[in-house]
PDB file of C-alpha atoms and ligand atoms in Angstrom:
ATOM      1  CA  PHE A 815      -0.062   0.353   0.198  1.00 82.00           C
ATOM      2  CA  SER A 816       1.517   3.280  -0.954  1.00 87.00           C
ATOM      3  CA  LYS A 817       1.424   6.455   1.375  1.00 87.00           C
ATOM      4  CA  ARG A 818      -1.385   7.755  -0.515  1.00 89.00           C
ATOM      5  CA  GLU A 819      -3.155   4.657  -0.487  1.00 91.00           C
ATOM      6  CA  VAL A 820      -3.308   4.892   3.277  1.00 90.00           C
ATOM      7  CA  ALA A 821      -4.006   7.904   2.938  1.00 91.00           C
ATOM      8  CA  GLN A 822      -7.401   7.334   0.632  1.00 92.00           C
ATOM      9  CA  VAL A 823      -8.896   4.604   3.121  1.00 94.00           C
ATOM     10  CA  LEU A 824      -7.834   6.675   6.021  1.00 96.00           C
ATOM     11  CA  ALA A 825      -8.642  11.005   5.543  1.00 95.00           C
ATOM     12  CA  GLY A 826     -11.832  10.889   7.451  1.00 95.00           C
ATOM     13  CA  LYS A 827     -11.791   7.939   9.174  1.00 97.00           C
ATOM     14  CA  LYS A 828     -12.260   8.028  13.650  1.00 98.00           C
ATOM     15  CA  LEU A 829      -9.754   6.152  14.868  1.00 98.00           C
ATOM     16  CA  LEU A 830     -10.624   5.325  18.723  1.00 98.00           C
ATOM     17  CA  ILE A 831      -7.645   4.240  20.238  1.00 98.00           C
ATOM     18  CA  THR A 832      -6.822   3.173  24.173  1.00 98.00           C
ATOM     19  CA  ALA A 833      -3.514   3.197  25.475  1.00 98.00           C
ATOM     20  CA  GLY A 834      -1.109   2.806  29.081  1.00 98.00           C
ATOM     21  CA  PRO A 835      -2.009   0.678  31.576  1.00 98.00           C
ATOM     22  CA  THR A 836      -4.967   1.182  34.172  1.00 98.00           C
ATOM     23  CA  ARG A 837      -4.661   1.345  37.967  1.00 98.00           C
ATOM     24  CA  GLU A 838      -6.916   0.355  40.365  1.00 98.00           C
ATOM     25  CA  GLU A 839      -7.377   1.579  43.332  1.00 98.00           C
ATOM     26  CA  LEU A 840      -7.388  -0.246  46.678  1.00 97.00           C
ATOM     27  CA  ASP A 841      -8.105   2.458  49.692  1.00 97.00           C
ATOM     28  CA  PRO A 842      -6.575   6.591  49.239  1.00 97.00           C
ATOM     29  CA  VAL A 843      -2.733   5.818  48.367  1.00 97.00           C
ATOM     30  CA  ARG A 844      -3.237   2.595  47.440  1.00 97.00           C
ATOM     31  CA  TYR A 845      -3.473   1.276  43.394  1.00 98.00           C
ATOM     32  CA  ILE A 846      -3.545  -2.072  41.570  1.00 98.00           C
ATOM     33  CA  THR A 847      -1.525  -1.922  38.149  1.00 98.00           C
ATOM     34  CA  ASN A 848       1.193  -2.824  35.600  1.00 95.00           C
ATOM     35  CA  HIS A 849       4.558  -1.701  33.524  1.00 91.00           C
ATOM     36  CA  SER A 850       2.753  -0.841  30.062  1.00 92.00           C
ATOM     37  CA  SER A 851       4.351   2.677  29.612  1.00 93.00           C
ATOM     38  CA  GLY A 852       1.912   3.885  26.857  1.00 96.00           C
ATOM     39  CA  LYS A 853       4.756   4.221  24.186  1.00 95.00           C
ATOM     40  CA  MET A 854       2.893   2.037  21.621  1.00 95.00           C
ATOM     41  CA  GLY A 855      -0.659   3.391  21.620  1.00 97.00           C
ATOM     42  CA  TYR A 856       0.709   6.939  21.346  1.00 98.00           C
ATOM     43  CA  ALA A 857       2.426   6.476  18.431  1.00 97.00           C
ATOM     44  CA  LEU A 858       0.128   5.143  16.879  1.00 97.00           C
ATOM     45  CA  ALA A 859      -2.235   7.663  17.509  1.00 98.00           C
ATOM     46  CA  GLU A 860       0.077  10.404  16.407  1.00 98.00           C
ATOM     47  CA  MET A 861       0.915   7.746  12.639  1.00 97.00           C
ATOM     48  CA  ALA A 862      -2.960   7.917  12.458  1.00 97.00           C
ATOM     49  CA  MET A 863      -3.538  10.951  12.641  1.00 97.00           C
ATOM     50  CA  ALA A 864      -0.435  12.041  10.561  1.00 96.00           C
ATOM     51  CA  ALA A 865      -2.362   9.406   7.934  1.00 95.00           C
ATOM     52  CA  GLY A 866      -5.338  11.103   7.929  1.00 96.00           C
ATOM     53  CA  ALA A 867      -7.560   9.765  11.130  1.00 98.00           C
ATOM     54  CA  GLN A 868      -9.599  12.059  12.745  1.00 98.00           C
ATOM     55  CA  VAL A 869      -8.014  10.130  16.132  1.00 98.00           C
ATOM     56  CA  THR A 870      -9.210  10.044  19.773  1.00 98.00           C
ATOM     57  CA  LEU A 871      -7.111   8.704  22.723  1.00 98.00           C
ATOM     58  CA  VAL A 872      -8.096   6.805  26.015  1.00 98.00           C
ATOM     59  CA  SER A 873      -5.438   7.181  27.886  1.00 98.00           C
ATOM     60  CA  GLY A 874      -4.755   5.371  31.602  1.00 98.00           C
ATOM     61  CA  PRO A 875      -1.481   6.977  33.632  1.00 98.00           C
ATOM     62  CA  VAL A 876       1.140   7.652  31.490  1.00 98.00           C
ATOM     63  CA  ASN A 877       3.979   9.813  31.309  1.00 97.00           C
ATOM     64  CA  ILE A 878       4.238  11.193  27.615  1.00 96.00           C
ATOM     65  CA  SER A 879       2.287  14.292  26.176  1.00 96.00           C
ATOM     66  CA  ALA A 880      -0.518  13.162  23.811  1.00 94.00           C
ATOM     67  CA  PRO A 881       0.477  13.940  19.960  1.00 94.00           C
ATOM     68  CA  LYS A 882      -1.245  17.642  18.726  1.00 93.00           C
ATOM     69  CA  GLY A 883      -4.364  17.430  17.313  1.00 96.00           C
ATOM     70  CA  VAL A 884      -5.787  14.566  19.024  1.00 98.00           C
ATOM     71  CA  GLU A 885      -8.445  13.894  21.816  1.00 98.00           C
ATOM     72  CA  LEU A 886      -7.224  13.141  24.798  1.00 98.00           C
ATOM     73  CA  VAL A 887      -9.632  11.350  27.157  1.00 98.00           C
ATOM     74  CA  ARG A 888      -7.394  10.276  30.783  1.00 98.00           C
ATOM     75  CA  VAL A 889      -9.022   7.757  32.434  1.00 98.00           C
ATOM     76  CA  GLY A 890      -7.793   6.038  35.665  1.00 98.00           C
ATOM     77  CA  SER A 891      -8.810   2.269  35.907  1.00 98.00           C
ATOM     78  CA  ALA A 892     -10.089  -0.495  34.327  1.00 98.00           C
ATOM     79  CA  LEU A 893     -14.441   0.681  34.514  1.00 98.00           C
ATOM     80  CA  ASP A 894     -13.104   4.150  33.866  1.00 98.00           C
ATOM     81  CA  MET A 895     -11.441   2.859  30.463  1.00 98.00           C
ATOM     82  CA  HIS A 896     -14.204   0.760  29.422  1.00 98.00           C
ATOM     83  CA  GLN A 897     -17.570   3.646  29.620  1.00 98.00           C
ATOM     84  CA  ALA A 898     -14.985   6.783  28.264  1.00 98.00           C
ATOM     85  CA  VAL A 899     -14.440   3.118  25.719  1.00 98.00           C
ATOM     86  CA  LEU A 900     -18.312   1.776  25.079  1.00 98.00           C
ATOM     87  CA  SER A 901     -20.037   5.386  25.799  1.00 98.00           C
ATOM     88  CA  ARG A 902     -17.801   6.820  21.822  1.00 98.00           C
ATOM     89  CA  ALA A 903     -17.215   2.779  20.299  1.00 97.00           C
ATOM     90  CA  GLN A 904     -20.890   3.438  18.188  1.00 95.00           C
ATOM     91  CA  SER A 905     -19.296   6.550  16.026  1.00 95.00           C
ATOM     92  CA  GLN A 906     -16.173   4.773  15.226  1.00 98.00           C
ATOM     93  CA  ASP A 907     -15.021   3.570  11.935  1.00 97.00           C
ATOM     94  CA  ILE A 908     -11.292   1.936  14.097  1.00 98.00           C
ATOM     95  CA  PHE A 909     -11.062   0.808  17.366  1.00 98.00           C
ATOM     96  CA  VAL A 910      -7.399  -0.200  18.066  1.00 98.00           C
ATOM     97  CA  ALA A 911      -7.298  -1.545  21.449  1.00 98.00           C
ATOM     98  CA  ALA A 912      -3.455  -0.975  23.050  1.00 98.00           C
ATOM     99  CA  ALA A 913      -3.945  -0.308  26.607  1.00 98.00           C
ATOM    100  CA  ALA A 914      -2.724  -3.794  29.575  1.00 97.00           C
ATOM    101  CA  VAL A 915      -5.643  -3.670  30.738  1.00 98.00           C
ATOM    102  CA  ALA A 916      -6.017  -4.727  33.975  1.00 98.00           C
ATOM    103  CA  ASP A 917      -8.342  -7.624  34.075  1.00 98.00           C
ATOM    104  CA  TYR A 918      -8.877  -7.748  37.888  1.00 98.00           C
ATOM    105  CA  ARG A 919      -9.701  -5.169  40.311  1.00 98.00           C
ATOM    106  CA  PRO A 920     -10.058  -5.019  44.452  1.00 98.00           C
ATOM    107  CA  ALA A 921     -13.901  -6.166  45.227  1.00 98.00           C
ATOM    108  CA  SER A 922     -13.473  -2.335  46.523  1.00 95.00           C
ATOM    109  CA  ARG A 923     -11.968   0.738  47.398  1.00 95.00           C
ATOM    110  CA  VAL A 924     -12.064   1.510  50.857  1.00 94.00           C
ATOM    111  CA  ASP A 925     -12.753   5.526  51.726  1.00 96.00           C
ATOM    112  CA  GLN A 926      -9.752   5.810  54.468  1.00 96.00           C
ATOM    113  CA  LYS A 927      -6.950   4.683  54.022  1.00 95.00           C
ATOM    114  CA  ILE A 928      -5.609   0.434  55.429  1.00 93.00           C
ATOM    115  CA  LYS A 929      -3.841  -0.075  58.548  1.00 90.00           C
ATOM    116  CA  LYS A 930      -2.152  -2.598  60.071  1.00 87.00           C
ATOM    117  CA  THR A 931      -4.457  -5.002  62.158  1.00 80.00           C
ATOM    118  CA  GLY A 932      -4.048  -6.740  65.418  1.00 79.00           C
ATOM    119  CA  ASP A 933      -0.218  -9.351  64.692  1.00 80.00           C
ATOM    120  CA  ASN A 934      -1.778 -10.902  61.302  1.00 79.00           C
ATOM    121  CA  ASP A 935       1.888 -10.811  59.103  1.00 86.00           C
ATOM    122  CA  ASP A 936      -0.886 -12.125  56.258  1.00 89.00           C
ATOM    123  CA  MET A 937      -2.980 -10.655  53.930  1.00 89.00           C
ATOM    124  CA  VAL A 938      -5.512 -11.550  50.944  1.00 91.00           C
ATOM    125  CA  ILE A 939      -6.670  -8.967  48.849  1.00 94.00           C
ATOM    126  CA  GLU A 940     -10.177 -10.115  46.766  1.00 97.00           C
ATOM    127  CA  LEU A 941     -10.263  -9.137  42.942  1.00 98.00           C
ATOM    128  CA  VAL A 942     -13.353  -9.167  40.593  1.00 98.00           C
ATOM    129  CA  ARG A 943     -12.699  -9.970  37.184  1.00 98.00           C
ATOM    130  CA  ASN A 944     -12.614  -6.367  34.933  1.00 98.00           C
ATOM    131  CA  PRO A 945     -15.141  -6.614  31.484  1.00 98.00           C
ATOM    132  CA  ASP A 946     -12.994  -6.605  28.809  1.00 98.00           C
ATOM    133  CA  ILE A 947     -12.866  -3.393  26.828  1.00 98.00           C
ATOM    134  CA  LEU A 948     -11.867  -4.610  23.477  1.00 98.00           C
ATOM    135  CA  ALA A 949     -14.761  -8.121  23.543  1.00 98.00           C
ATOM    136  CA  ASP A 950     -17.391  -5.958  23.974  1.00 98.00           C
ATOM    137  CA  VAL A 951     -16.372  -2.565  21.530  1.00 98.00           C
ATOM    138  CA  ALA A 952     -16.087  -6.060  19.357  1.00 98.00           C
ATOM    139  CA  ALA A 953     -20.003  -6.833  20.323  1.00 98.00           C
ATOM    140  CA  LEU A 954     -21.187  -4.174  19.518  1.00 97.00           C
ATOM    141  CA  ALA A 955     -23.911  -4.251  16.260  1.00 95.00           C
ATOM    142  CA  ASN A 956     -22.577  -1.865  14.073  1.00 91.00           C
ATOM    143  CA  LYS A 957     -18.908  -2.090  15.509  1.00 96.00           C
ATOM    144  CA  PRO A 958     -16.060  -0.642  14.114  1.00 97.00           C
ATOM    145  CA  PHE A 959     -12.576  -2.521  12.288  1.00 98.00           C
ATOM    146  CA  CYS A 960     -11.360  -3.366  15.423  1.00 98.00           C
ATOM    147  CA  VAL A 961      -7.933  -4.343  16.810  1.00 98.00           C
ATOM    148  CA  GLY A 962      -6.261  -5.497  19.709  1.00 98.00           C
ATOM    149  CA  PHE A 963      -2.770  -6.830  20.743  1.00 97.00           C
ATOM    150  CA  ALA A 964      -1.525  -9.767  22.045  1.00 96.00           C
ATOM    151  CA  ALA A 965       1.781  -9.534  25.240  1.00 91.00           C
ATOM    152  CA  GLU A 966       2.379 -13.139  25.426  1.00 93.00           C
ATOM    153  CA  THR A 967       5.690 -14.710  27.147  1.00 92.00           C
ATOM    154  CA  ARG A 968       5.272 -18.128  24.788  1.00 94.00           C
ATOM    155  CA  ASP A 969       3.258 -19.225  22.560  1.00 95.00           C
ATOM    156  CA  LEU A 970       2.154 -16.672  20.435  1.00 96.00           C
ATOM    157  CA  GLU A 971       0.552 -17.545  17.328  1.00 96.00           C
ATOM    158  CA  HIS A 972      -1.567 -19.741  19.297  1.00 97.00           C
ATOM    159  CA  TYR A 973      -3.152 -17.599  22.517  1.00 97.00           C
ATOM    160  CA  ALA A 974      -3.156 -14.494  19.889  1.00 98.00           C
ATOM    161  CA  ARG A 975      -5.244 -16.891  17.536  1.00 98.00           C
ATOM    162  CA  GLY A 976      -7.547 -17.151  19.786  1.00 98.00           C
ATOM    163  CA  LYS A 977      -7.859 -14.322  20.800  1.00 98.00           C
ATOM    164  CA  LEU A 978      -8.636 -13.399  17.712  1.00 98.00           C
ATOM    165  CA  LYS A 979     -11.252 -15.766  17.434  1.00 98.00           C
ATOM    166  CA  ARG A 980     -12.672 -15.272  20.571  1.00 97.00           C
ATOM    167  CA  LYS A 981     -13.294 -11.609  20.465  1.00 97.00           C
ATOM    168  CA  LYS A 982     -14.058 -11.555  17.202  1.00 97.00           C
ATOM    169  CA  LEU A 983     -11.438  -9.056  15.919  1.00 98.00           C
ATOM    170  CA  ASP A 984     -10.530  -7.849  12.636  1.00 98.00           C
ATOM    171  CA  MET A 985      -6.318  -7.764  13.405  1.00 98.00           C
ATOM    172  CA  ILE A 986      -4.809  -8.988  15.954  1.00 98.00           C
ATOM    173  CA  CYS A 987      -0.989  -7.488  16.691  1.00 98.00           C
ATOM    174  CA  ALA A 988       1.626  -9.668  19.357  1.00 96.00           C
ATOM    175  CA  ASN A 989       4.527  -9.599  20.856  1.00 92.00           C
ATOM    176  CA  LEU A 990       7.164 -11.434  23.099  1.00 91.00           C
ATOM    177  CA  VAL A 991       7.425  -9.435  25.894  1.00 87.00           C
ATOM    178  CA  SER A 992       9.474 -12.026  27.212  1.00 85.00           C
ATOM    179  CA  ILE A 993      12.493 -11.615  24.766  1.00 85.00           C
ATOM    180  CA  PRO A 994      14.127  -8.329  25.945  1.00 83.00           C
ATOM    181  CA  GLY A 995      13.459  -5.398  23.755  1.00 80.00           C
ATOM    182  CA  GLN A 996      10.314  -6.256  23.411  1.00 80.00           C
ATOM    183  CA  GLY A 997       7.142  -4.997  24.590  1.00 72.00           C
ATOM    184  CA  PHE A 998       7.116  -3.053  27.459  1.00 78.00           C
ATOM    185  CA  ASN A 999       8.662  -0.426  28.884  1.00 76.00           C
ATOM    186  CA  VAL A1000      10.984   0.317  26.154  1.00 84.00           C
ATOM    187  CA  ASP A1001      11.648   2.141  23.838  1.00 89.00           C
ATOM    188  CA  THR A1002      12.086  -0.114  20.538  1.00 91.00           C
ATOM    189  CA  ASN A1003       8.853  -3.708  19.463  1.00 90.00           C
ATOM    190  CA  ALA A1004       8.538  -6.574  17.316  1.00 93.00           C
ATOM    191  CA  LEU A1005       5.220  -7.418  16.213  1.00 95.00           C
ATOM    192  CA  ASP A1006       3.192 -11.224  14.796  1.00 97.00           C
ATOM    193  CA  VAL A1007      -0.381  -9.488  12.954  1.00 98.00           C
ATOM    194  CA  PHE A1008      -2.519 -11.946  12.283  1.00 98.00           C
ATOM    195  CA  TRP A1009      -6.038 -11.812  10.972  1.00 98.00           C
ATOM    196  CA  LYS A1010      -8.449 -14.888   9.240  1.00 96.00           C
ATOM    197  CA  ASP A1011      -6.755 -15.404   7.021  1.00 94.00           C
ATOM    198  CA  GLY A1012      -3.119 -14.691   7.052  1.00 96.00           C
ATOM    199  CA  GLY A1013      -0.218 -12.331   8.859  1.00 97.00           C
ATOM    200  CA  LYS A1014       2.627 -10.147   8.658  1.00 97.00           C
ATOM    201  CA  SER A1015       5.704 -10.664  10.885  1.00 96.00           C
ATOM    202  CA  LEU A1016       7.331  -6.550  11.730  1.00 96.00           C
ATOM    203  CA  SER A1017      10.692  -7.506  12.763  1.00 94.00           C
ATOM    204  CA  LEU A1018      12.745  -5.406  16.233  1.00 93.00           C
ATOM    205  CA  ALA A1019      11.936  -1.576  15.355  1.00 94.00           C
ATOM    206  CA  SER A1020      11.136   1.756  17.625  1.00 95.00           C
ATOM    207  CA  LYS A1021       7.707   2.116  18.234  1.00 93.00           C
ATOM    208  CA  GLN A1022       7.590   4.800  15.688  1.00 95.00           C
ATOM    209  CA  GLN A1023       8.324   3.273  13.256  1.00 96.00           C
ATOM    210  CA  LEU A1024       6.373   0.097  13.920  1.00 96.00           C
ATOM    211  CA  ALA A1025       3.357   2.343  14.521  1.00 97.00           C
ATOM    212  CA  VAL A1026       3.670   3.447  11.168  1.00 97.00           C
ATOM    213  CA  LEU A1027       3.603  -0.054   9.531  1.00 97.00           C
ATOM    214  CA  LEU A1028       0.686  -0.777  11.444  1.00 97.00           C
ATOM    215  CA  VAL A1029      -1.518   2.122  10.189  1.00 97.00           C
ATOM    216  CA  GLU A1030      -0.399   0.973   6.957  1.00 97.00           C
ATOM    217  CA  LEU A1031      -1.551  -2.488   7.636  1.00 97.00           C
ATOM    218  CA  ILE A1032      -4.276  -1.390   8.797  1.00 97.00           C
ATOM    219  CA  ALA A1033      -5.245   0.804   6.045  1.00 97.00           C
ATOM    220  CA  GLU A1034      -4.464  -2.121   4.372  1.00 96.00           C
ATOM    221  CA  ARG A1035      -7.204  -5.060   5.857  1.00 96.00           C
ATOM    222  CA  MET A1036      -9.809  -2.349   6.426  1.00 94.00           C
ATOM    223  CA  ALA A1037      -9.862  -1.943   2.391  1.00 92.00           C
ATOM    224  CA  VAL A1038     -10.327  -6.156   1.815  1.00 91.00           C
ATOM    225  CA  ALA A1039     -12.404  -5.949   3.861  1.00 85.00           C
ATOM    226  CA  ARG A1040     -14.793  -3.300   2.400  1.00 77.00           C
ATOM    227  CA  GLN A1041     -14.345  -5.581  -1.286  1.00 76.00           C
TER     228      GLN A1041
HETATM  229  N1  LIG B1598      -8.196  -6.062  26.746  1.00 52.07           N
HETATM  230  C1  LIG B1598      -9.541  -4.689  26.988  1.00 52.07           C
HETATM  231  N2  LIG B1598     -10.441  -5.300  28.161  1.00 52.07           N
HETATM  232  C2  LIG B1598      -9.519  -6.213  28.875  1.00 52.07           C
HETATM  233  C3  LIG B1598      -8.502  -6.907  28.764  1.00 52.07           C
HETATM  234  C4  LIG B1598      -8.230  -7.183  27.302  1.00 52.07           C
HETATM  235  O1  LIG B1598      -9.973  -4.137  26.020  1.00 52.07           O
HETATM  236  N3  LIG B1598     -10.552  -6.093  30.065  1.00 52.07           N
HETATM  237  C5  LIG B1598      -7.431  -6.127  25.426  1.00 52.07           C
HETATM  238  C6  LIG B1598      -6.457  -5.589  25.412  1.00 52.07           C
HETATM  239  O2  LIG B1598      -6.398  -3.676  25.640  1.00 52.07           O
HETATM  240  C7  LIG B1598      -5.786  -5.811  24.393  1.00 52.07           C
HETATM  241  C8  LIG B1598      -6.257  -7.439  24.281  1.00 52.07           C
HETATM  242  O3  LIG B1598      -8.052  -7.300  25.174  1.00 52.07           O
HETATM  243  O4  LIG B1598      -5.956  -5.750  23.122  1.00 52.07           O
HETATM  244  C9  LIG B1598      -5.928  -8.452  24.554  1.00 52.07           C
HETATM  245  O5  LIG B1598      -5.160  -8.555  25.859  1.00 52.07           O
HETATM  246  P1  LIG B1598      -4.241  -9.642  27.158  1.00 52.07           P
HETATM  247  O6  LIG B1598      -4.538  -8.897  28.660  1.00 52.07           O
HETATM  248  O7  LIG B1598      -3.295  -9.876  25.941  1.00 52.07           O
HETATM  249  O8  LIG B1598      -5.589 -10.757  26.506  1.00 52.07           O
HETATM  250  P2  LIG B1598      -6.572 -10.871  27.446  1.00 52.07           P
HETATM  251  O9  LIG B1598      -7.202 -11.449  27.236  1.00 52.07           O
HETATM  252  O10 LIG B1598      -6.424 -10.575  28.875  1.00 52.07           O
HETATM  253  O11 LIG B1598      -5.924 -12.513  27.997  1.00 52.07           O
HETATM  254  P3  LIG B1598      -4.829 -12.977  29.093  1.00 52.07           P
HETATM  255  O12 LIG B1598      -4.650 -11.728  30.019  1.00 52.07           O
HETATM  256  O13 LIG B1598      -5.477 -13.889  29.914  1.00 52.07           O
HETATM  257  O14 LIG B1598      -4.184 -13.843  28.331  1.00 52.07           O
HETATM  258 CA1  LIG B1599      -5.021  -9.392  30.114  1.00 52.07          CA
END
């Protein structure tokens, strides 16, 4: 796909993207989170906008600033992110789920700081499952073109294709986070992208470079899907 063809597909298209970690609060001073830096999602937002899309970025807490021209919606927890995304998803052409959403949250958040009690050496935190934002968007009647990510430590293609099918996605970008230089909290990544009847490997590169290639691939697959 040439730059011109990519621009033709994406011009004026509405693209919604999630990025960063979520923060699941236990009490006013503590939370559960993960190592996501938001870099891949922010790079994708920037490159999609450069290609002519109208981009909304729903982001968990990160240390980077949003690319100019992108509409930024800041959220904390997975439930907040779910609400921010589902209230906007119906009117979107493309949804990219790059966020590392916490799968579980504390069963309850208490208003006061949790204190150590008596002489208990152990403490148990009860967790409950968060909703799957991506699967919920992909289940909408008027669903956008849905792109997911899959961070795995083994059996990459097997798990990624499982998620592609189970969540009814159009495309999934998988990476082996067990290999140094790939995935969480670094500037580089390598991705194996899969769709129903094919796939493509994008070798180790900066997240900016990968974002350009991914945006191209999304435009290409959307054009094919429309035929
Ligand atoms: N995702 C989401 N909402 C969740 C969990 C995941 O939108 N509550 C999205 C992620 O943004 C990613 C994709 O689903 O695009 C896959 O996330 P991943 O954590 O790899 O898969 P899970 O389905 O959560 O399975 P597991 O963590 O058990 O491997
Ligand atoms: Ca998960």
